[in-house]
Coordinates of C-alpha atoms and ligand atoms in Angstrom, one line a residue:
M1 CA 2.1 183.5 252.5
I2 CA 5.5 184.3 251.9
Q3 CA 7.9 182.5 249.4
A4 CA 11.4 183.5 249.1
E5 CA 13.8 182.1 247.3
I6 CA 16.8 180.1 248.6
G7 CA 19.5 182.4 247.1
N8 CA 18.1 185.5 249.3
A9 CA 17.0 184.0 252.4
T10 CA 19.2 182.1 254.8
P11 CA 17.4 179.0 256.7
G12 CA 17.8 181.4 260.2
E13 CA 16.0 184.6 258.0
A14 CA 13.2 181.6 257.3
G15 CA 12.9 180.7 260.8
E16 CA 13.1 184.5 262.1
F17 CA 10.0 185.6 259.7
A18 CA 8.5 182.3 259.7
L19 CA 8.5 181.8 256.2
G20 CA 5.3 179.8 254.8
S21 CA 7.4 178.6 252.1
I22 CA 10.8 178.5 249.8
L23 CA 11.8 177.8 246.0
N24 CA 14.9 177.5 244.2
G25 CA 14.2 179.3 240.7
G26 CA 15.3 177.8 238.0
G27 CA 19.3 177.0 237.9
S28 CA 19.4 177.9 241.8
S29 CA 20.7 175.5 243.9
P30 CA 22.3 174.9 247.0
G31 CA 25.4 177.0 247.6
G32 CA 24.6 178.2 244.1
N33 CA 26.3 174.8 243.1
K34 CA 24.5 173.4 239.9
Q35 CA 26.5 170.0 240.7
A36 CA 25.3 170.1 244.7
S37 CA 25.0 166.3 245.7
L38 CA 21.9 165.0 247.1
D39 CA 23.2 165.2 250.5
D40 CA 23.3 169.2 250.0
W41 CA 19.6 169.4 249.1
L42 CA 18.5 167.4 251.9
S43 CA 20.9 168.9 254.5
L44 CA 19.6 172.2 253.3
A45 CA 15.8 171.2 253.6
D46 CA 16.8 170.0 257.1
A47 CA 18.2 173.5 257.7
Y48 CA 15.0 175.2 256.8
Y49 CA 12.9 172.9 258.5
D50 CA 15.0 173.0 261.7
A51 CA 14.8 176.8 261.6
V52 CA 11.3 177.1 261.5
V53 CA 9.6 174.1 263.0
G54 CA 12.1 174.5 265.9
Q55 CA 11.1 178.0 266.6
E56 CA 10.1 178.2 270.7
R57 CA 7.7 180.5 269.4
F58 CA 4.6 178.2 267.8
A59 CA 3.8 175.7 270.0
D60 CA 2.2 173.9 266.8
A61 CA 5.1 174.9 264.5
I62 CA 4.0 175.1 260.9
P63 CA 6.4 173.5 258.4
M64 CA 7.0 174.9 255.1
L65 CA 6.9 173.8 251.5
W66 CA 10.0 173.9 249.3
G67 CA 8.6 174.0 245.7
T68 CA 11.0 173.8 242.4
D69 CA 10.9 173.3 238.7
A70 CA 10.7 169.6 237.9
V71 CA 9.2 170.3 234.7
H72 CA 10.8 167.5 232.6
G73 CA 12.0 165.2 235.6
H74 CA 14.2 166.7 238.6
S75 CA 15.9 168.8 236.1
N76 CA 17.3 171.2 238.3
V77 CA 19.6 168.6 240.4
Y78 CA 22.7 167.1 239.6
G79 CA 22.4 163.3 238.3
A80 CA 18.7 163.5 238.4
T81 CA 17.0 162.0 235.0
V82 CA 15.8 164.3 232.5
F83 CA 12.7 163.7 230.3
P84 CA 11.7 165.0 227.0
H85 CA 10.0 168.4 227.3
N86 CA 6.5 168.4 226.9
I87 CA 6.5 168.6 223.7
G88 CA 8.0 165.8 222.8
L89 CA 5.3 164.0 224.9
G90 CA 2.5 165.4 223.6
A91 CA 4.2 163.6 220.5
T92 CA 4.0 160.3 222.5
R93 CA 0.0 160.2 222.7
D94 CA 0.6 158.3 225.5
G95 CA -1.1 159.2 228.8
D96 CA 0.2 155.9 230.8
L97 CA 4.0 157.3 229.5
V98 CA 2.8 160.8 231.0
H99 CA 1.6 159.0 234.4
A100 CA 4.7 157.1 234.8
I101 CA 6.9 160.0 234.3
G102 CA 5.2 162.0 236.9
V103 CA 5.5 158.9 239.4
A104 CA 9.3 158.6 238.9
T105 CA 9.8 162.5 238.7
A106 CA 8.2 163.0 242.1
R107 CA 10.3 159.9 243.8
E108 CA 13.8 161.7 242.6
V109 CA 12.0 165.1 244.2
A110 CA 11.0 163.6 247.4
A111 CA 14.5 162.0 247.5
T112 CA 16.2 165.6 247.8
G113 CA 13.5 166.5 250.6
L114 CA 11.6 168.8 248.4
D115 CA 7.9 168.9 248.7
W116 CA 6.5 170.4 245.6
T117 CA 6.8 170.7 241.9
F118 CA 5.9 173.8 239.6
A119 CA 4.2 171.3 236.9
P120 CA 2.8 170.4 234.8
T121 CA 2.3 173.7 232.7
L122 CA -1.0 173.5 230.7
A123 CA -0.4 176.0 228.1
V124 CA -2.7 175.5 225.1
V125 CA 0.3 176.9 222.7
R126 CA -1.5 178.9 219.9
D127 CA 1.4 180.8 218.4
D128 CA 4.8 179.2 218.5
R129 CA 6.8 182.2 218.2
W130 CA 6.4 181.8 222.1
G131 CA 9.7 180.9 223.8
R132 CA 7.7 178.6 225.9
T133 CA 6.2 176.7 223.2
Y134 CA 8.0 173.7 224.4
E135 CA 6.7 173.5 227.7
G136 CA 3.3 172.7 226.6
Y137 CA 2.0 169.2 225.4
S138 CA 0.0 170.8 222.2
E139 CA -1.8 173.4 220.4
H140 CA -4.9 171.1 220.6
P141 CA -6.8 171.2 224.2
D142 CA -8.2 167.9 224.0
L143 CA -4.6 166.5 224.4
V144 CA -3.6 168.7 227.5
V145 CA -7.3 167.6 229.0
E146 CA -6.0 164.2 228.5
Y147 CA -2.8 164.6 229.5
A148 CA -3.5 167.0 232.9
G149 CA -5.0 164.5 235.4
R150 CA -2.1 161.7 234.2
M151 CA 0.7 163.8 234.9
V152 CA -1.1 165.3 238.5
T153 CA -2.0 161.7 239.5
G154 CA 1.6 161.0 238.9
L155 CA 3.1 163.5 241.1
Q156 CA 0.4 163.3 243.8
G157 CA -0.7 159.9 243.8
D158 CA -5.0 159.5 243.0
A159 CA -6.8 162.0 245.3
G160 CA -8.9 160.2 247.8
G161 CA -6.6 156.9 247.5
A162 CA -4.5 155.8 250.1
G163 CA -1.1 156.9 248.5
F164 CA -2.4 160.6 248.2
L165 CA 0.5 162.9 248.7
G166 CA 2.2 159.7 250.6
Q167 CA 5.9 159.0 250.8
G168 CA 7.5 159.5 247.4
R169 CA 4.8 161.8 246.0
V170 CA 4.7 165.6 245.9
L171 CA 2.6 168.4 245.3
A172 CA 1.8 169.3 241.5
T173 CA 1.0 172.7 240.3
S174 CA -1.7 173.5 237.7
K175 CA 0.1 176.2 235.6
H176 CA -0.5 179.1 234.5
F177 CA -3.7 179.9 235.4
I178 CA -4.8 181.2 232.5
G179 CA -4.5 182.0 228.6
E180 CA -0.7 181.7 228.5
G181 CA -1.0 180.4 224.9
Q182 CA -3.4 182.8 223.6
T183 CA -0.9 186.0 224.0
T184 CA -1.0 188.1 220.7
D185 CA 2.0 187.0 218.4
G186 CA 2.7 184.4 221.1
Q187 CA 4.5 187.2 222.9
D188 CA 5.7 185.9 226.5
Q189 CA 3.8 187.5 229.4
G190 CA 1.7 189.1 226.9
D191 CA -2.0 190.0 226.3
A192 CA -4.2 187.3 225.2
V193 CA -7.2 188.8 223.5
C194 CA -10.0 186.2 223.0
S195 CA -13.4 185.8 224.2
E196 CA -14.3 184.2 227.8
E197 CA -15.8 181.6 225.9
M198 CA -12.2 180.7 224.1
L199 CA -10.6 181.4 227.5
R200 CA -12.8 178.8 229.2
D201 CA -12.8 176.3 226.2
V202 CA -9.4 176.3 225.0
H203 CA -7.3 177.4 227.5
G204 CA -9.3 176.4 230.9
G205 CA -9.9 172.4 230.3
G206 CA -6.1 171.8 231.1
H207 CA -6.8 173.5 234.3
R208 CA -10.2 172.1 235.0
A209 CA -8.6 168.4 234.8
A210 CA -5.9 169.1 236.9
I211 CA -8.1 170.1 239.9
A212 CA -10.4 167.3 239.0
A213 CA -7.7 165.1 239.9
G214 CA -6.6 166.9 242.6
A215 CA -4.3 169.2 242.1
Q216 CA -3.4 171.2 245.4
T217 CA -1.9 174.3 243.7
V218 CA -2.3 176.8 240.9
M219 CA 0.2 179.0 239.9
A220 CA -1.2 182.4 238.1
A221 CA -0.2 183.6 235.1
Y222 CA 2.1 186.6 233.6
N223 CA -0.2 187.3 230.8
S224 CA -3.0 189.5 231.0
W225 CA -6.5 189.0 229.6
L226 CA -7.9 191.6 227.2
G227 CA -5.6 193.9 228.9
N228 CA -5.8 193.2 232.6
K229 CA -3.2 191.5 234.0
V230 CA -4.3 187.8 235.4
H231 CA -2.3 188.2 238.5
G232 CA -4.8 191.1 239.6
H233 CA -7.8 189.7 238.2
R234 CA -10.3 188.9 240.8
Y235 CA -13.2 187.3 238.5
L236 CA -10.4 185.1 236.9
L237 CA -8.8 184.2 240.4
T238 CA -11.4 184.0 242.6
D239 CA -14.9 183.9 240.8
V240 CA -13.6 181.4 238.5
L241 CA -11.4 179.1 240.0
K242 CA -12.0 179.2 243.6
G243 CA -16.1 179.9 242.8
G244 CA -16.9 178.4 239.3
L245 CA -14.2 175.4 239.6
G246 CA -14.4 174.8 243.3
F247 CA -10.7 174.8 244.0
D248 CA -9.9 174.7 247.7
G249 CA -5.9 174.6 247.4
F250 CA -4.2 177.6 246.9
V251 CA -3.3 179.8 244.3
V252 CA 0.7 180.7 244.3
S253 CA 1.7 183.8 242.4
D254 CA 4.4 183.4 239.3
W255 CA 8.1 184.6 240.3
D256 CA 7.2 188.7 241.3
G257 CA 4.0 188.4 238.7
F258 CA 1.5 189.9 241.7
L259 CA 4.3 193.6 241.3
Q260 CA 3.4 193.8 237.5
V261 CA -0.3 194.7 238.7
A262 CA 0.6 198.4 239.8
D263 CA 3.9 200.6 239.9
D264 CA 4.0 200.5 244.0
P265 CA 4.7 197.3 245.4
A266 CA 3.0 197.4 248.4
E267 CA -0.4 198.2 246.1
A268 CA 0.5 195.7 244.0
C269 CA 0.8 193.2 246.8
A270 CA -2.6 194.3 248.3
R271 CA -4.4 193.9 244.7
S272 CA -2.5 190.5 243.9
V273 CA -4.0 189.0 247.3
N274 CA -7.2 190.8 247.1
A275 CA -7.7 189.3 243.6
G276 CA -6.9 185.6 245.0
V277 CA -3.3 185.2 245.2
D278 CA -2.9 183.0 248.5
M279 CA 1.0 182.9 248.0
L280 CA 3.7 185.2 246.9
M281 CA 6.5 183.8 245.3
V282 CA 9.0 186.7 245.7
G283 CA 12.1 186.6 243.4
G284 CA 14.1 189.0 245.1
E285 CA 12.7 191.8 248.0
W286 CA 10.4 189.5 250.4
R287 CA 11.5 191.4 253.5
R288 CA 9.7 194.2 251.6
T289 CA 7.1 192.2 250.2
Y290 CA 6.6 190.7 253.7
H291 CA 6.1 194.4 255.3
D292 CA 4.3 195.9 252.7
L293 CA 1.8 193.1 253.5
L294 CA 1.7 193.8 257.0
Q295 CA 1.0 197.3 256.5
Q296 CA -1.7 197.1 253.5
V297 CA -3.5 194.7 256.0
G298 CA -3.0 197.2 258.7
A299 CA -4.3 199.9 256.7
G300 CA -7.5 198.2 255.9
N301 CA -6.7 197.3 252.3
V302 CA -6.7 193.6 252.3
P303 CA -9.5 192.5 254.6
M304 CA -8.5 189.9 257.4
A305 CA -10.9 187.4 255.9
R306 CA -8.9 187.3 252.6
I307 CA -5.6 186.6 255.0
D308 CA -7.5 184.2 256.8
D309 CA -8.8 182.6 253.7
A310 CA -5.5 182.3 252.1
V311 CA -3.6 181.1 255.3
R312 CA -6.2 178.3 255.5
R313 CA -5.8 177.4 252.1
I314 CA -2.3 177.0 253.0
L315 CA -2.3 175.3 255.6
R316 CA -5.2 173.0 254.1
V317 CA -2.7 171.9 251.7
K318 CA 0.2 171.6 254.2
A319 CA -1.7 169.1 256.1
R320 CA -3.1 166.6 253.0
A321 CA 0.8 166.8 252.4
Q322 CA 1.3 165.5 255.7
L323 CA 3.6 167.9 256.6
F324 CA 2.5 168.2 260.2
S325 CA 2.9 164.5 261.1
G326 CA 6.0 164.3 258.8
S327 CA 9.6 164.8 260.1
R328 CA 12.8 166.5 258.8
P329 CA 13.2 165.7 255.3
S330 CA 16.5 164.0 255.7
Q331 CA 14.3 161.4 257.8
R332 CA 11.3 160.8 255.5
P333 CA 10.9 157.4 253.9
A334 CA 11.2 159.1 250.4
A335 CA 14.4 160.1 251.3
Q336 CA 15.9 157.2 252.4
D337 CA 15.5 156.2 248.8
S338 CA 18.8 157.2 247.7
N339 CA 18.8 155.6 244.5
A340 CA 15.9 157.3 243.1
L341 CA 18.0 160.2 241.7
G342 CA 19.2 158.9 238.1
D343 CA 18.0 155.2 238.8
P344 CA 18.3 153.1 235.6
A345 CA 14.6 152.5 235.8
H346 CA 13.8 155.7 235.3
R347 CA 16.5 156.2 232.9
D348 CA 15.0 153.4 231.3
L349 CA 11.7 155.1 231.2
A350 CA 13.1 158.1 229.9
R351 CA 14.6 156.0 226.8
R352 CA 11.5 155.0 225.8
A353 CA 10.0 158.3 226.1
V354 CA 12.5 159.5 223.6
R355 CA 11.9 156.7 221.2
R356 CA 8.1 157.3 221.3
S357 CA 8.2 161.0 221.1
L358 CA 10.4 160.7 217.5
V359 CA 8.3 162.1 214.6
L360 CA 9.1 161.3 211.1
L361 CA 8.4 163.8 208.6
K362 CA 10.1 162.3 205.6
N363 CA 11.7 159.1 204.6
D364 CA 12.8 158.2 201.0
G365 CA 14.1 154.7 202.5
V366 CA 17.9 155.8 203.8
L367 CA 16.0 154.4 207.3
P368 CA 16.6 152.1 208.7
L369 CA 20.1 152.0 209.0
R370 CA 21.9 149.0 208.8
R371 CA 24.3 148.2 211.8
D372 CA 27.2 147.2 209.5
V373 CA 27.5 150.5 207.7
K374 CA 29.7 153.4 207.9
V375 CA 28.2 156.5 209.5
L376 CA 29.2 159.7 210.0
V377 CA 27.6 161.8 212.8
A378 CA 28.0 165.5 212.2
G379 CA 26.3 168.6 213.7
D380 CA 26.8 170.2 217.1
G381 CA 24.0 168.7 218.5
A382 CA 25.5 165.2 218.2
H383 CA 27.3 164.9 221.3
D384 CA 25.6 167.7 223.3
I385 CA 23.7 166.3 226.0
G386 CA 23.0 170.1 227.3
K387 CA 21.3 171.0 223.8
Q388 CA 19.2 167.8 224.0
C389 CA 18.1 168.8 227.0
G390 CA 16.9 172.4 226.3
G391 CA 15.8 175.1 228.9
W392 CA 15.1 174.3 232.5
T393 CA 17.9 172.1 232.9
L394 CA 20.4 173.2 235.7
T395 CA 20.6 176.3 234.6
W396 CA 17.4 178.5 234.2
Q397 CA 17.8 178.8 230.3
G398 CA 19.7 175.4 229.9
T399 CA 22.9 177.3 228.8
G400 CA 26.5 176.7 230.2
N401 CA 26.0 173.2 230.5
D402 CA 28.6 170.4 229.2
A403 CA 29.4 167.1 229.7
A404 CA 30.8 167.0 233.3
D405 CA 27.1 168.2 234.2
F406 CA 25.6 165.1 232.9
P407 CA 27.2 162.3 235.3
T408 CA 24.6 159.6 233.6
G409 CA 22.6 160.1 230.2
T410 CA 23.5 159.6 226.5
S411 CA 24.6 161.8 224.0
I412 CA 22.8 161.1 220.5
F413 CA 26.2 160.0 219.3
D414 CA 26.5 158.2 222.1
G415 CA 23.6 156.0 221.4
F416 CA 25.1 155.7 217.4
A417 CA 28.3 154.3 219.0
Q418 CA 26.5 152.0 221.6
A419 CA 24.3 150.7 218.2
V420 CA 27.6 150.3 215.7
P421 CA 29.7 148.8 215.1
H422 CA 28.1 145.4 214.2
N423 CA 29.6 142.9 211.5
G424 CA 32.1 145.7 210.1
G425 CA 30.0 148.8 210.5
S426 CA 31.8 152.2 212.0
V427 CA 30.7 155.2 213.4
V428 CA 32.4 158.5 213.0
L429 CA 31.9 161.8 214.6
S430 CA 32.2 165.0 213.0
P431 CA 30.5 168.3 214.0
N432 CA 31.7 169.7 210.9
G433 CA 30.7 167.1 208.8
E434 CA 34.5 166.9 207.5
F435 CA 35.6 163.3 206.5
G436 CA 38.9 162.1 205.2
D437 CA 39.4 159.9 202.1
E438 CA 37.0 157.5 203.1
A439 CA 33.5 158.9 202.5
P440 CA 30.8 157.6 204.9
D441 CA 27.6 155.2 203.6
V442 CA 25.6 157.6 205.8
A443 CA 25.7 161.2 207.0
V444 CA 23.6 161.9 210.3
V445 CA 23.3 165.6 210.8
V446 CA 21.8 166.7 214.7
F447 CA 21.4 170.0 214.8
G448 CA 18.8 172.6 216.3
E449 CA 18.0 175.0 218.6
N450 CA 20.0 176.0 221.2
P451 CA 18.6 175.9 225.0
Y452 CA 16.2 178.7 226.1
A453 CA 13.6 179.6 228.2
E454 CA 10.5 182.1 228.7
G455 CA 10.9 185.1 226.8
D456 CA 14.5 184.6 225.7
G457 CA 13.0 182.3 223.4
D458 CA 10.4 184.5 221.7
R459 CA 10.8 184.6 217.9
N460 CA 9.5 186.9 215.2
H461 CA 9.6 184.3 212.8
L462 CA 9.7 180.4 212.3
S463 CA 12.8 180.2 209.7
Y464 CA 15.7 178.0 211.2
S465 CA 18.1 178.6 208.7
A466 CA 17.8 182.1 209.5
L467 CA 19.5 181.7 212.7
D468 CA 21.9 178.8 211.9
P469 CA 23.1 178.2 208.4
Q470 CA 25.6 175.4 209.3
P471 CA 23.5 172.3 209.2
L472 CA 21.9 173.2 205.9
A473 CA 25.9 173.8 204.5
I474 CA 26.7 170.2 206.0
L475 CA 23.6 168.6 204.3
R476 CA 24.2 170.2 200.9
R477 CA 27.8 169.0 200.9
M478 CA 26.7 165.5 201.8
K479 CA 24.2 165.6 198.7
E480 CA 26.9 167.1 196.3
R481 CA 29.2 164.1 197.1
G482 CA 26.2 161.5 196.7
I483 CA 26.1 160.7 200.7
P484 CA 22.9 159.9 201.9
T485 CA 21.3 162.0 204.6
V486 CA 19.5 161.6 207.6
S487 CA 18.5 165.1 210.1
I488 CA 17.8 164.9 213.3
F489 CA 15.9 168.1 214.3
L490 CA 16.3 169.4 217.6
T491 CA 13.5 171.7 218.7
G492 CA 11.3 173.5 221.0
R493 CA 8.7 174.4 218.4
P494 CA 7.6 173.5 214.6
L495 CA 10.2 175.5 212.7
W496 CA 10.3 176.7 208.9
V497 CA 12.8 173.9 207.6
N498 CA 12.4 173.7 203.8
P499 CA 15.6 173.7 202.4
E500 CA 16.9 171.2 205.4
L501 CA 14.2 168.7 204.4
N502 CA 14.9 169.4 200.7
A503 CA 18.2 168.3 201.5
S504 CA 17.7 165.4 203.6
D505 CA 17.1 161.9 202.5
A506 CA 15.2 161.0 206.3
F507 CA 14.2 164.0 208.5
V508 CA 13.7 162.8 212.2
V509 CA 11.9 165.7 215.0
A510 CA 13.6 165.1 218.0
W511 CA 12.1 168.0 219.9
L512 CA 14.1 168.2 223.5
P513 CA 14.9 164.6 224.4
G514 CA 16.7 165.2 227.8
T515 CA 19.4 162.7 228.8
E516 CA 18.7 159.7 227.3
G517 CA 19.4 160.5 223.6
A518 CA 20.4 156.8 222.9
G519 CA 16.4 156.2 222.4
V520 CA 17.4 157.9 218.8
A521 CA 19.4 155.2 217.7
D522 CA 17.2 152.6 219.4
V523 CA 14.5 153.8 216.6
L524 CA 16.6 154.5 213.7
F525 CA 18.7 151.2 213.7
C526 CA 17.7 147.8 212.6
G527 CA 17.4 145.6 215.4
P528 CA 20.2 143.0 216.3
Q529 CA 18.5 140.3 214.0
G530 CA 18.3 143.0 211.0
N531 CA 14.7 143.6 211.5
V532 CA 13.3 147.1 212.7
G533 CA 13.9 147.1 216.5
Y534 CA 11.6 149.9 217.0
D535 CA 9.3 151.7 214.9
F536 CA 8.5 155.6 214.7
H537 CA 5.4 156.0 216.6
G538 CA 5.5 159.8 217.5
R539 CA 2.6 162.0 215.7
L540 CA 2.8 165.7 215.5
S541 CA 0.9 167.4 218.4
F542 CA 1.6 171.1 217.0
S543 CA 0.8 171.7 213.5
W544 CA 4.3 172.2 210.7
P545 CA 4.3 175.7 208.8
R546 CA 4.7 176.0 205.2
H547 CA 6.7 179.0 205.9
A548 CA 8.2 181.2 208.3
L549 CA 5.6 183.4 208.8
H550 CA 3.0 180.6 209.1
T551 CA 1.7 181.4 212.8
P552 CA -0.7 180.9 214.4
L553 CA -1.6 177.7 212.7
N554 CA -3.7 175.5 214.7
V555 CA -5.8 172.3 213.4
G556 CA -9.4 173.4 213.3
E557 CA -9.0 176.9 212.7
A558 CA -10.2 178.5 209.6
G559 CA -7.9 178.4 206.3
Y560 CA -6.3 175.8 208.0
A561 CA -3.2 174.4 205.6
P562 CA -0.3 173.3 207.0
L563 CA 2.9 171.5 205.3
F564 CA 2.1 168.7 208.0
P565 CA -0.7 168.6 209.8
Y566 CA -1.5 167.7 213.6
G567 CA -1.3 164.4 213.8
Y568 CA 0.9 163.5 211.0
G569 CA 3.9 161.0 211.6
L570 CA 5.5 158.1 209.0
R571 CA 5.9 155.0 210.0
Y572 CA 8.6 152.6 208.3
R573 CA 5.7 150.7 206.2
D574 CA 5.1 154.2 204.7
N575 CA 5.9 155.6 201.7
G576 CA 8.0 158.6 203.1
E577 CA 8.7 160.5 199.6
I578 CA 7.7 164.1 200.0
G579 CA 8.8 165.6 197.0
V580 CA 10.5 169.1 196.5
L581 CA 9.5 172.2 199.1
D582 CA 8.9 175.7 198.4
E583 CA 12.5 177.3 199.5
S584 CA 11.4 180.9 199.1
D585 CA 11.9 182.3 202.6
V586 CA 9.2 184.8 203.5
A587 CA 10.9 185.8 206.7
H588 CA 14.1 186.5 204.7
G589 CA 15.5 190.1 205.8
L590 CA 13.0 190.0 209.2
P591 CA 15.0 192.3 211.8
A592 CA 16.3 189.3 214.5
L593 CA 14.1 189.5 217.6
D594 CA 16.6 191.6 220.2
G595 CA 14.6 190.8 223.0
T596 CA 13.3 194.1 223.3
R597 CA 9.4 195.0 222.2
G598 CA 10.4 198.8 221.4
D599 CA 7.4 200.6 220.2
G600 CA 5.4 197.3 221.2
S601 CA 5.0 197.1 217.4
T602 CA 2.9 193.8 215.8
Y603 CA 4.6 191.7 213.9
P604 CA 4.0 191.0 210.7
R605 CA 1.2 189.1 210.1
C606 CA 1.1 186.0 208.1
P607 CA -0.3 186.1 204.8
V608 CA -3.2 183.8 204.4
A609 CA -2.3 180.7 203.7
A610 CA -3.7 179.4 200.1
E611 CA -5.3 176.6 199.9
P612 CA -3.2 173.5 199.7
D613 CA -3.1 171.7 196.3
D614 CA -5.2 168.8 196.2
Ligands
GLC1 C1 9.0 181.6 236.0 C2 8.3 180.7 235.3 C3 7.3 179.8 236.2 C4 8.1 179.0 237.6 C5 8.6 180.0 238.6 C6 9.6 179.7 239.4 O1 9.2 182.9 235.9 O2 7.2 181.8 234.9 O3 6.7 178.6 235.3 O4 7.8 178.2 237.8 O5 9.2 181.7 237.6 O6 10.9 179.4 238.7

């Protein structure tokens, strides 16, 4: 019932305490080396296996589970294929693609000797100020429901089928149960203030679909519902999830999430287990939690029947995952699949996902680009695979990564360099947009959010230029010189970019595309024969704001008046003229979010949006 972090529990300690599970948290890897090799991962998995299964004390030794955040590919592992984050997959409207990504991800996770991914995230995101917006597929529950089962069966195989949890498959996690996308002002780990009907109908569908598809684990959510922490919410975790929904796998806490339930750690542990948490993901003090739980059971504060139920659920999942009939991780057939990690077929799949995720917001005709033009590629996102991957990539926040951390993959600029030159075309990289005497035919400016994860990405308004005015300056300089401009926007959420839209002749949202940035050029350039190679396909799965405080903004809500609605996305055949947009920034002067919530003051409410013009 105790899950410890690999940085805090050696294999020897895992064996001594007979731990049931370990995890590598975001940015944690064997030996603390983010460039750890496939063999490093397999060797450590073997070491834990041997330490626990090898114990003489247990005739039928109980193998442990190793869980990881493979949330957009096996993204913690050097050399893995990193797929677009879920917000980009939402724009593809392609469930088959989501399923195929699940299959590929499971293959890469199993190849490293791990058993379980904490994915998919099934948040229905209702306020885009939330730092985890990009981990969600959409603001619309129906799209989350559609994708939930596809990702789960991609990862685990079809429930009841021959390949279910077989070789090359891993356990999935329906997370985070429940209501994380409903918190006030989008505050991470905040309070979801809504009716039970909304919790069920808007935020519960993805979990129901995941469970129907055979998801074997559910991760409890950090947030509260009407002021009560979900990690201590017996009605939600036991009566609804295990009773009403009939979930027969096990519930894992989020990272130390159970400790938020009460001030005293031992009491918190007891209340969380009694509420229905079966496995405690312990970020740091796992020995304390181990002893606390034993002490709480001994004191009669946790009934033995609850312990038996939790253990039974965990053993049931381990049996279904064929752990008891399995072998050392490195001896498993999936671990012999040494080409799995970064398999070119997976990278092709990721590149296709990038193409299908792009959303064209504006095009006055500058796109598609011919291959015989002189292109200048500017912006700090042009040649930075770390930036295009976003959070949960090699490091928890996705920061601190550079080209050497990505042995495979292509930046967006790399894609342009591959597409041009043909017949006299050229491409120049100039992050600050400067150029010499010879002006380019077109300037492409790649810019956007720097990587973040969880609460570090929370914002109190949606104005992009308020945080980074440089791209707008580059765009405006180009316009002054009469050079057509194309913006490629890397972002984990819709943001207010009216000034940048006005300074762009075409504007493409690329979301957080992952390692295969060349997928962008595939769509922006004509094919080799001068025709359109790949048309735009993406459609917004999140509504786009009219101003920087225009959130919450969700299709179907009263007064819905977005700049670009849910489902919007131009094709080359469409007239992409959108006119001149209002640049008055209602968020101007708002204090930058300093990461503290201070007095818990509520953020400025969005003024009621005026009805749109006809
Ligand atoms: C984090 C996240 C959760 C993740 C877990 C393990 O805090 O909330 O999504 O799976 O910890 O890294």
